[in-house]
Tab-separated table of C-alpha atoms in Angstrom:
chain	number	residue	atom	x	y	z
A	968	UNK	CA	-121.087	-127.495	146.831
A	969	UNK	CA	-120.067	-130.972	146.784
A	970	UNK	CA	-123.372	-132.191	145.666
A	971	UNK	CA	-121.805	-132.609	142.026
A	972	UNK	CA	-118.869	-133.910	142.454
A	973	UNK	CA	-120.274	-136.939	145.040
A	974	UNK	CA	-122.480	-137.595	142.680
A	975	UNK	CA	-120.099	-137.576	139.859
A	976	UNK	CA	-117.432	-141.076	141.366
A	977	UNK	CA	-118.925	-143.421	139.971
A	978	UNK	CA	-118.080	-141.399	136.642
A	979	UNK	CA	-114.120	-140.751	138.075
A	980	UNK	CA	-113.903	-144.415	138.628
A	981	UNK	CA	-114.949	-145.772	135.960
A	982	UNK	CA	-112.460	-143.336	133.770
A	983	UNK	CA	-109.378	-144.432	135.541
A	984	UNK	CA	-110.179	-147.923	134.337
A	985	UNK	CA	-111.563	-146.907	130.913
A	986	UNK	CA	-108.602	-145.443	129.737
A	987	UNK	CA	-106.014	-147.529	131.937
A	988	UNK	CA	-107.795	-150.885	129.862
A	989	UNK	CA	-108.805	-149.475	126.531
A	990	UNK	CA	-106.722	-145.549	126.692
A	991	UNK	CA	-110.274	-144.484	125.992
A	992	UNK	CA	-112.382	-141.774	127.921
A	993	UNK	CA	-115.825	-142.934	126.170
A	994	UNK	CA	-118.024	-139.098	125.150
A	995	UNK	CA	-120.958	-140.159	127.544
A	996	UNK	CA	-118.472	-139.356	130.820
A	997	UNK	CA	-117.804	-135.965	129.681
A	998	UNK	CA	-121.749	-135.986	128.679
A	999	UNK	CA	-122.514	-137.239	132.382
A	1000	UNK	CA	-120.848	-134.372	133.799
A	1001	UNK	CA	-121.999	-131.417	132.379
A	1002	UNK	CA	-125.861	-133.277	132.732
A	1003	UNK	CA	-124.973	-133.680	136.871
A	1004	UNK	CA	-123.760	-130.043	136.936
A	1005	UNK	CA	-127.297	-128.704	135.087
A	1006	UNK	CA	-128.716	-131.047	137.819
A	1007	UNK	CA	-126.920	-129.443	140.342
A	1008	UNK	CA	-127.464	-125.959	139.328
A	1009	UNK	CA	-130.872	-125.299	141.826
A	1010	UNK	CA	-128.848	-125.868	144.427
A	1011	UNK	CA	-125.611	-124.540	143.104
A	1012	UNK	CA	-126.332	-120.511	142.626
A	1013	UNK	CA	-126.099	-118.830	139.415
A	1014	UNK	CA	-123.168	-117.318	140.439
A	1015	UNK	CA	-121.230	-120.415	141.369
A	1016	UNK	CA	-122.324	-121.797	138.242
A	1017	UNK	CA	-120.855	-119.436	136.664
A	1018	UNK	CA	-117.628	-119.530	137.930
A	1019	UNK	CA	-117.761	-122.883	137.740
A	1020	UNK	CA	-118.155	-122.770	133.999
A	1021	UNK	CA	-115.839	-120.012	133.326
A	1022	UNK	CA	-113.062	-122.883	134.271
A	1023	UNK	CA	-114.184	-125.441	132.351
A	1024	UNK	CA	-114.101	-122.988	129.603
A	1025	UNK	CA	-110.792	-121.939	130.549
A	1026	UNK	CA	-109.693	-125.491	130.821
A	1027	UNK	CA	-111.715	-126.391	127.185
A	1028	UNK	CA	-109.664	-123.707	125.729
A	1029	UNK	CA	-106.655	-125.044	126.959
A	1030	UNK	CA	-106.764	-127.796	126.257
A	1031	UNK	CA	-108.085	-127.987	122.999
A	1032	UNK	CA	-104.384	-126.444	122.167
A	1033	UNK	CA	-102.588	-128.903	123.465
A	1034	UNK	CA	-104.890	-131.421	121.526
A	1035	UNK	CA	-103.776	-129.307	118.332
A	1036	UNK	CA	-100.332	-130.255	118.930
A	1037	UNK	CA	-100.970	-133.208	119.761
A	1038	UNK	CA	-100.271	-133.174	123.921
A	1039	UNK	CA	-103.465	-134.426	124.867
A	1040	UNK	CA	-105.782	-136.673	123.518
A	1041	UNK	CA	-109.843	-135.212	122.998
A	1042	UNK	CA	-111.048	-137.343	125.655
A	1043	UNK	CA	-109.232	-136.230	128.253
A	1044	UNK	CA	-109.686	-132.707	127.071
A	1045	UNK	CA	-113.044	-133.414	127.074
A	1046	UNK	CA	-113.235	-134.849	130.773
A	1047	UNK	CA	-111.296	-132.278	132.427
A	1048	UNK	CA	-113.295	-129.740	131.361
A	1049	UNK	CA	-116.362	-131.993	132.277
A	1050	UNK	CA	-114.619	-132.556	135.622
A	1051	UNK	CA	-114.285	-128.488	136.280
A	1052	UNK	CA	-117.649	-128.159	136.108
A	1053	UNK	CA	-118.076	-130.352	139.628
A	1054	UNK	CA	-115.556	-128.332	141.469
A	1055	UNK	CA	-116.480	-125.650	144.106
A	1056	UNK	CA	-115.428	-122.436	142.559
A	1057	UNK	CA	-113.290	-121.782	146.816
A	1058	UNK	CA	-111.201	-124.293	145.999
A	1059	UNK	CA	-109.954	-124.429	142.323
A	1060	UNK	CA	-106.521	-123.572	143.440
A	1061	UNK	CA	-106.893	-126.542	145.531
A	1062	UNK	CA	-108.037	-129.044	142.123
A	1063	UNK	CA	-104.869	-127.519	140.374
A	1064	UNK	CA	-102.222	-128.700	142.875
A	1065	UNK	CA	-104.125	-131.942	143.924
A	1066	UNK	CA	-104.239	-132.405	140.389
A	1067	UNK	CA	-100.506	-132.309	139.775
A	1068	UNK	CA	-99.962	-134.289	142.950
A	1069	UNK	CA	-102.297	-136.965	140.578
A	1070	UNK	CA	-100.176	-136.765	138.104
A	1071	UNK	CA	-96.975	-137.256	139.381
A	1072	UNK	CA	-98.572	-140.189	140.860
A	1073	UNK	CA	-99.922	-141.084	138.234
A	1074	UNK	CA	-96.771	-141.199	136.038
A	1075	UNK	CA	-94.795	-142.876	139.081
A	1076	UNK	CA	-97.481	-145.648	139.457
A	1077	UNK	CA	-97.428	-146.254	135.934
A	1078	UNK	CA	-93.530	-145.943	135.663
A	1079	UNK	CA	-92.639	-148.622	137.381
A	1080	UNK	CA	-96.185	-150.938	136.694
A	1081	UNK	CA	-95.066	-150.758	133.204
A	1082	UNK	CA	-91.196	-151.744	134.419
A	1083	UNK	CA	-92.862	-155.798	135.914
A	1084	UNK	CA	-92.692	-158.154	133.979
A	1085	UNK	CA	-96.435	-158.321	134.153
A	1086	UNK	CA	-96.784	-155.191	132.388
A	1087	UNK	CA	-95.370	-156.726	129.065
A	1088	UNK	CA	-97.849	-159.585	129.028
A	1089	UNK	CA	-101.200	-158.128	129.804
A	1090	UNK	CA	-104.683	-156.567	128.012
A	1091	UNK	CA	-104.962	-153.400	129.538
A	1092	UNK	CA	-103.002	-150.745	127.213
A	1093	UNK	CA	-102.065	-148.238	129.417
A	1094	UNK	CA	-99.701	-151.110	131.138
A	1095	UNK	CA	-98.272	-152.014	127.739
A	1096	UNK	CA	-98.130	-148.719	125.765
A	1097	UNK	CA	-94.595	-146.662	126.953
A	1098	UNK	CA	-95.454	-143.563	124.493
A	1099	UNK	CA	-98.581	-142.475	126.169
A	1100	UNK	CA	-99.851	-141.779	130.151
A	1101	UNK	CA	-103.943	-142.632	130.686
A	1102	UNK	CA	-104.362	-139.418	131.550
A	1103	UNK	CA	-108.032	-140.276	132.835
A	1104	UNK	CA	-106.051	-141.959	136.265
A	1105	UNK	CA	-104.879	-138.604	137.141
A	1106	UNK	CA	-107.992	-137.102	136.531
A	1107	UNK	CA	-110.155	-139.496	138.044
A	1108	UNK	CA	-107.559	-139.382	140.870
A	1109	UNK	CA	-107.169	-135.936	141.347
A	1110	UNK	CA	-111.220	-135.467	141.504
A	1111	UNK	CA	-111.551	-138.166	144.394
A	1112	UNK	CA	-108.723	-136.845	146.488
A	1113	UNK	CA	-110.249	-133.323	146.164
A	1114	UNK	CA	-113.185	-134.713	147.424
A	1115	UNK	CA	-111.399	-136.131	150.385
A	1116	UNK	CA	-109.828	-133.431	151.210
A	1117	UNK	CA	-112.589	-130.883	150.913
A	1118	UNK	CA	-115.194	-133.666	153.053
A	1119	UNK	CA	-112.264	-133.574	155.623
A	1120	UNK	CA	-112.338	-130.382	156.161
A	1121	UNK	CA	-116.308	-130.061	156.336
A	1122	UNK	CA	-116.407	-128.376	152.797
A	1123	UNK	CA	-120.527	-128.347	152.755
A	1124	UNK	CA	-122.161	-131.072	150.417
A	1125	UNK	CA	-125.337	-129.038	149.980
A	1126	UNK	CA	-124.263	-125.607	149.616
């Protein structure tokens, strides 16, 4: 069931831009994910909802540990947990692969982009800083790519 992921597309795009521009992922983006998840419950079924909630909880706990040791920012942890609520449980392993690819693609893009003269003069914080990675770019890209892959494979939108 892709309906939550489809409804979450504008938020994913916003997070990509926000994190690249300001190195911030607002709390309302994760709260919107929870709201979309709850709104989709009638179409999802309780078993699917439970699997997604457990997966999101596991991501949150691991992310919290990474936040505590200063590897991830708090917004990254909250948004990634909310994003996992949108992913069909049958495709969670595929999402892990797509997320890994999206991280590699984002790191590659930012490394090249930050090496240009434009990056040093950019008003976009994620382009200027060399110390941090705007993970929102990778998370949003992973969600969008995952949706595209599942859509190409005729994965049902409504269950």
